[in-house]
Amino acid sequence: MAVKVGIPRGMYFYKYYPFIQTFLTELGAEVVPSPETTKEILDKGVLYSIDDACLPVKVYHGHAYNLRDKVDRMLVPRLTSVSKGEYICPKFGGLPEMIKYSVPDLPPLIDTEINLIKNQRELVKALYKMAFSLKFKNPVRINKGISAAMKANREFEAAVHKGNTPDYVIAAIPHMSYKTKARIGLIGHPYLLYDNFVNMGLIKKLRERGIDIITPDMLDPHIINERCMELSKRMFWSSGKDLIGSALYIMDNSSIDGMLAITAFGCGVDSLAGEFIEKQARKYYKKPFMVLNIDEHTGDAGFNTRIEAFFDLLDWRNTNASYLSAHGRSIYSS
Ligand code: SF4
């Protein structure tokens, strides 16, 4: 019988699931993702994680708990770096320990380290380690799995670059065409943008109002890298780079009508990148811009009020005052 490998639907799930799902399936494992986030999953995550963890880490704990009695092994990789010369948030590196010591009754974890800081080829070594830890030792099969995973990842990225959101691509829901009256940049980490419970159905709400979105994942990474080259210091945090590079691109794009940033309370990367984006937007951006900061206590009512205010800004600007900044005068002196 095939070994069942659980994959919690959190953190970088919406970035790398097609890749890892294809790899493990090609090896002969049965892949079991946790379901979409629910209140129960979030509550368990809050219960089993430390108080000052950021919301996405708490949600991840809840998904690990959900899978604990359904699988033989659980994949919680130690992500140190996913791009040459760049690190990601240290919380990704600490996830295996956080999960192991906080969530009860877990099956054995697969906690292979992925560290591409020096060389992208380290990924192949890490995948071999992962396969060996699952007792798959045939190199021909492992190589075949790696090639299939690379292909699946290219197809996934191509579909997302066409404007499909990763959650729809993963669920194989065909892209629906919407009647759009505006297009905005929606900035944030993938685990905030595509988790419809965590963001209270934000993308659906936008589309119902005829607002099309462009997210960092939909942009060619070269565009993001190029925009970050304009910064006075090199950005060596992958997630901060994605946020800042895409925000700078969106702010310069005359066909995009506004920008909404969704950030997590307690996130170090967001407090740095969000502050930078907000300052740039207030100084130079002449279109509607709003930051929505969320945590596990954020209520639907308050969230909806803020989104409605953003919709009003977009409508008001489109019909009345295209020459005025919609967010008021800058309060920053430099
Ligand atoms: S980047 Fe922010 S939201 Fe993401 S894991 Fe790190 S602290 Fe949490």
XYZ file of C-alpha atoms and ligand atoms in Angstrom:
342
model
C 0.000 0.000 0.000
C 1.275 3.462 -0.893
C 2.632 5.563 1.938
C 0.269 8.473 2.688
C 2.083 11.801 2.902
C 0.154 14.729 4.387
C 0.780 18.282 3.197
C -0.614 21.067 5.409
C -2.456 23.702 3.362
C -0.544 26.652 4.725
C 2.574 28.818 4.327
C 4.004 28.112 0.828
C 1.316 25.573 -0.128
C -0.033 27.899 -2.853
C 3.460 28.338 -4.286
C 4.880 24.842 -4.333
C 2.046 22.309 -4.013
C 1.909 21.281 -7.723
C 5.685 20.713 -7.673
C 5.830 18.608 -4.530
C 2.569 16.792 -5.176
C 3.826 15.679 -8.590
C 7.214 14.630 -7.216
C 5.789 12.506 -4.405
C 3.078 10.970 -6.595
C 5.646 10.025 -9.244
C 7.691 8.291 -6.535
C 4.648 6.228 -5.590
C 3.337 8.045 -2.508
C -0.277 9.022 -1.947
C -0.439 12.754 -1.299
C -3.082 14.023 1.123
C -3.456 17.810 1.410
C -5.393 19.213 4.341
C -8.743 20.828 3.441
C -9.285 24.544 3.012
C -8.976 26.544 6.229
C -12.060 26.545 8.455
C -12.823 28.137 11.826
C -12.060 24.828 13.504
C -8.652 24.585 11.804
C -7.821 28.160 12.809
C -8.977 27.559 16.409
C -6.798 24.452 16.697
C -3.878 26.395 15.226
C -4.306 29.162 17.783
C -4.587 26.561 20.558
C -1.428 24.664 19.619
C 0.902 27.511 18.641
C 2.696 30.102 20.727
C 0.819 33.371 21.304
C 3.212 35.634 19.447
C 3.397 33.544 16.262
C 2.089 35.344 13.177
C -1.341 34.376 11.844
C -0.046 32.190 8.932
C 2.099 30.126 11.336
C -0.928 29.603 13.590
C -3.056 28.542 10.626
C -0.322 26.083 9.595
C -0.418 24.471 13.058
C -4.165 23.974 12.613
C -3.642 22.230 9.263
C -0.963 19.958 10.744
C -3.398 19.047 13.534
C -6.127 18.322 10.983
C -3.910 15.838 9.130
C -2.331 14.147 12.137
C -4.458 10.959 12.137
C -5.023 10.703 8.372
C -1.501 10.113 7.089
C 1.614 7.983 7.669
C 4.096 10.850 7.289
C 3.735 14.617 7.186
C 5.808 16.940 5.005
C 7.013 19.980 6.962
C 10.196 20.986 5.127
C 12.714 23.320 6.674
C 12.784 26.136 4.118
C 15.899 28.236 4.600
C 16.276 29.726 1.129
C 14.228 29.235 -2.034
C 16.321 31.486 -4.283
C 20.038 31.895 -4.835
C 21.448 34.712 -2.674
C 18.214 35.222 -0.746
C 16.728 34.007 2.517
C 13.135 33.644 3.501
C 11.541 34.460 6.817
C 13.220 32.449 9.646
C 9.804 31.182 10.741
C 9.897 28.811 7.747
C 13.176 27.387 9.027
C 11.750 26.839 12.496
C 8.488 25.250 11.357
C 9.491 21.570 11.845
C 10.464 22.209 15.483
C 7.426 24.399 16.156
C 5.094 21.757 14.751
C 6.897 18.781 16.326
C 6.834 20.217 19.849
C 3.448 21.936 19.748
C 1.004 19.695 17.902
C 0.193 16.410 19.691
C -0.002 12.914 18.182
C 1.744 13.672 14.907
C 3.037 11.019 12.504
C 6.798 11.225 11.749
C 7.665 14.433 9.922
C 9.646 14.752 6.698
C 11.664 17.829 7.603
C 14.230 17.942 4.787
C 16.049 21.256 4.583
C 15.720 23.252 1.354
C 18.569 25.742 1.219
C 19.282 27.247 -2.201
C 21.266 30.235 -0.905
C 24.437 29.174 -2.762
C 23.118 27.103 -5.607
C 19.746 26.208 -7.119
C 21.095 22.690 -7.742
C 20.896 22.014 -4.000
C 17.209 21.372 -4.671
C 18.020 18.077 -6.403
C 20.061 16.904 -3.396
C 17.220 17.864 -1.058
C 14.684 15.953 -3.172
C 16.911 12.874 -3.106
C 17.088 13.148 0.714
C 13.325 13.475 0.875
C 12.830 10.411 -1.346
C 15.336 8.369 0.700
C 13.573 9.318 3.946
C 10.420 7.789 2.435
C 12.401 4.662 1.472
C 12.250 5.400 -2.271
C 15.798 4.685 -3.380
C 15.604 4.078 -7.134
C 17.566 6.974 -8.780
C 15.848 6.484 -12.144
C 12.472 6.925 -10.512
C 13.646 9.875 -8.421
C 15.032 11.649 -11.525
C 11.799 10.972 -13.377
C 9.886 12.432 -10.428
C 12.094 15.555 -10.425
C 11.553 16.127 -14.181
C 7.792 15.663 -13.852
C 7.705 18.044 -10.852
C 9.670 20.715 -12.779
C 7.232 20.396 -15.684
C 4.207 20.631 -13.380
C 5.711 23.710 -11.757
C 6.328 25.411 -15.131
C 2.725 24.754 -16.168
C 1.422 25.999 -12.809
C 3.462 29.218 -13.023
C 2.384 29.795 -16.617
C -1.286 29.469 -15.629
C -0.806 31.909 -12.727
C 1.065 34.410 -14.939
C -1.995 34.441 -17.179
C -4.011 35.922 -14.307
C -5.403 32.790 -12.635
C -5.087 32.665 -8.859
C -3.023 29.691 -7.561
C -5.917 28.312 -5.471
C -8.026 28.010 -8.633
C -5.177 26.460 -10.637
C -4.509 23.893 -7.897
C -8.207 23.050 -7.593
C -8.390 22.879 -11.433
C -11.240 25.386 -11.447
C -11.381 26.975 -14.899
C -10.716 30.700 -15.048
C -14.023 32.545 -15.108
C -14.329 35.732 -17.057
C -15.725 38.587 -15.031
C -17.180 41.851 -16.159
C -14.520 44.192 -14.896
C -14.780 47.888 -14.267
C -11.406 48.316 -12.563
C -8.131 46.520 -12.044
C -6.085 46.737 -8.864
C -2.802 45.401 -7.541
C -3.339 43.055 -4.600
C -0.113 42.753 -2.620
C 0.610 40.189 0.088
C 2.092 36.799 0.925
C 0.470 33.866 -0.934
C -0.794 32.376 2.349
C -2.764 35.565 2.997
C -3.964 36.215 -0.544
C -5.223 32.746 -1.481
C -6.511 31.411 1.835
C -10.140 32.413 1.477
C -10.970 31.850 5.128
C -8.058 33.893 6.433
C -8.763 36.831 4.089
C -12.545 36.525 4.493
C -13.151 35.881 0.798
C -11.366 39.056 -0.295
C -10.722 38.016 -3.926
C -14.322 36.853 -4.349
C -15.577 40.150 -2.913
C -13.370 42.101 -5.311
C -14.508 40.101 -8.321
C -18.170 40.438 -7.381
C -17.633 44.196 -7.545
C -16.116 43.918 -11.008
C -12.551 44.416 -9.803
C -9.868 42.369 -11.493
C -6.634 41.755 -9.597
C -2.955 41.394 -10.273
C -0.910 39.740 -7.505
C 2.875 39.343 -7.066
C 2.619 35.700 -8.232
C 1.086 36.809 -11.531
C 4.124 38.953 -12.375
C 7.193 37.702 -14.164
C 9.934 37.384 -11.483
C 12.268 39.382 -13.781
C 9.980 42.399 -13.420
C 10.079 42.096 -9.625
C 13.870 41.708 -9.623
C 14.340 44.684 -11.920
C 12.192 46.950 -9.784
C 14.103 45.906 -6.656
C 17.379 46.856 -8.359
C 16.226 50.480 -7.977
C 16.492 50.218 -4.194
C 19.566 51.693 -2.534
C 20.298 48.359 -0.806
C 19.922 44.855 -2.189
C 16.841 43.075 -0.900
C 17.899 39.654 0.330
C 14.568 38.525 1.781
C 12.587 36.721 -0.944
C 9.133 37.531 0.404
C 9.941 41.204 1.087
C 11.407 41.481 -2.409
C 8.222 40.076 -3.966
C 6.090 42.594 -2.082
C 8.251 45.643 -2.764
C 9.093 44.791 -6.405
C 5.480 44.162 -7.335
C 4.249 47.268 -5.472
C 6.773 49.465 -7.339
C 5.682 47.936 -10.653
C 1.980 48.436 -9.870
C 2.501 52.040 -8.760
C 4.111 52.836 -12.122
C 1.516 51.062 -14.240
C -1.055 53.470 -15.595
C -3.524 50.677 -16.464
C -3.884 49.629 -12.800
C -6.449 51.684 -10.878
C -5.344 51.216 -7.280
C -3.502 49.013 -4.819
C -4.571 46.996 -1.800
C -1.973 45.466 0.520
C -2.897 42.700 2.908
C -0.466 42.177 5.802
C -0.258 39.900 8.834
C -0.204 41.317 12.356
C 3.107 40.470 13.962
C 4.948 39.880 10.672
C 8.477 41.307 10.662
C 8.746 41.246 6.855
C 5.418 43.046 6.467
C 6.308 45.689 9.005
C 9.441 46.527 6.981
C 8.173 46.053 3.409
C 4.681 47.380 4.248
C 6.106 50.552 5.796
C 8.328 51.118 2.756
C 5.462 50.568 0.308
C 3.152 52.818 2.312
C 5.711 55.634 2.368
C 6.358 55.331 -1.364
C 2.624 55.224 -2.094
C 1.881 58.288 0.020
C 4.710 60.239 -1.601
C 4.349 59.303 -5.242
C 1.204 57.278 -5.871
C -1.798 59.227 -7.016
C -4.339 56.416 -6.923
C -6.355 54.692 -4.160
C -4.186 52.682 -1.787
C -5.076 50.850 1.403
C -3.360 48.448 3.814
C -5.463 45.749 5.497
C -3.714 44.228 8.501
C -5.239 40.976 9.719
C -4.912 38.575 12.614
C -7.083 35.810 14.056
C -9.330 38.375 15.773
C -10.133 40.359 12.636
C -13.911 40.401 12.218
C -15.816 40.233 8.967
C -17.760 43.428 9.721
C -14.756 45.707 10.269
C -12.925 44.147 7.341
C -15.908 44.660 5.016
C -16.248 48.288 6.085
C -12.659 48.962 5.082
C -13.052 47.211 1.732
C -16.251 49.181 1.063
C -14.285 52.358 1.796
C -11.709 51.262 -0.768
C -14.444 50.555 -3.352
C -15.844 54.032 -2.694
C -12.390 55.532 -3.243
C -12.077 53.726 -6.569
C -15.573 54.814 -7.703
C -15.106 58.377 -6.498
C -11.792 58.700 -8.212
C -13.046 57.222 -11.475
C -16.040 59.523 -11.627
C -14.958 62.741 -9.901
C -11.354 63.573 -9.331
C -8.739 61.773 -11.314
C -6.244 64.570 -10.687
C -6.262 64.270 -6.889
C -4.548 61.793 -4.610
C -7.275 59.629 -3.117
C -5.488 59.111 0.184
C -4.807 62.724 1.155
C -1.637 64.689 1.582
C 1.532 62.946 2.752
C 2.212 63.272 6.454
C 5.835 62.236 5.984
C 8.435 64.950 5.807
C 10.981 63.050 3.709
S 6.927 36.468 6.473
Fe 5.605 37.273 8.096
S 3.650 36.278 7.813
Fe 5.194 35.081 6.713
S 5.883 33.527 8.157
Fe 7.271 35.236 8.344
S 6.433 36.475 10.031
Fe 4.806 35.085 9.336
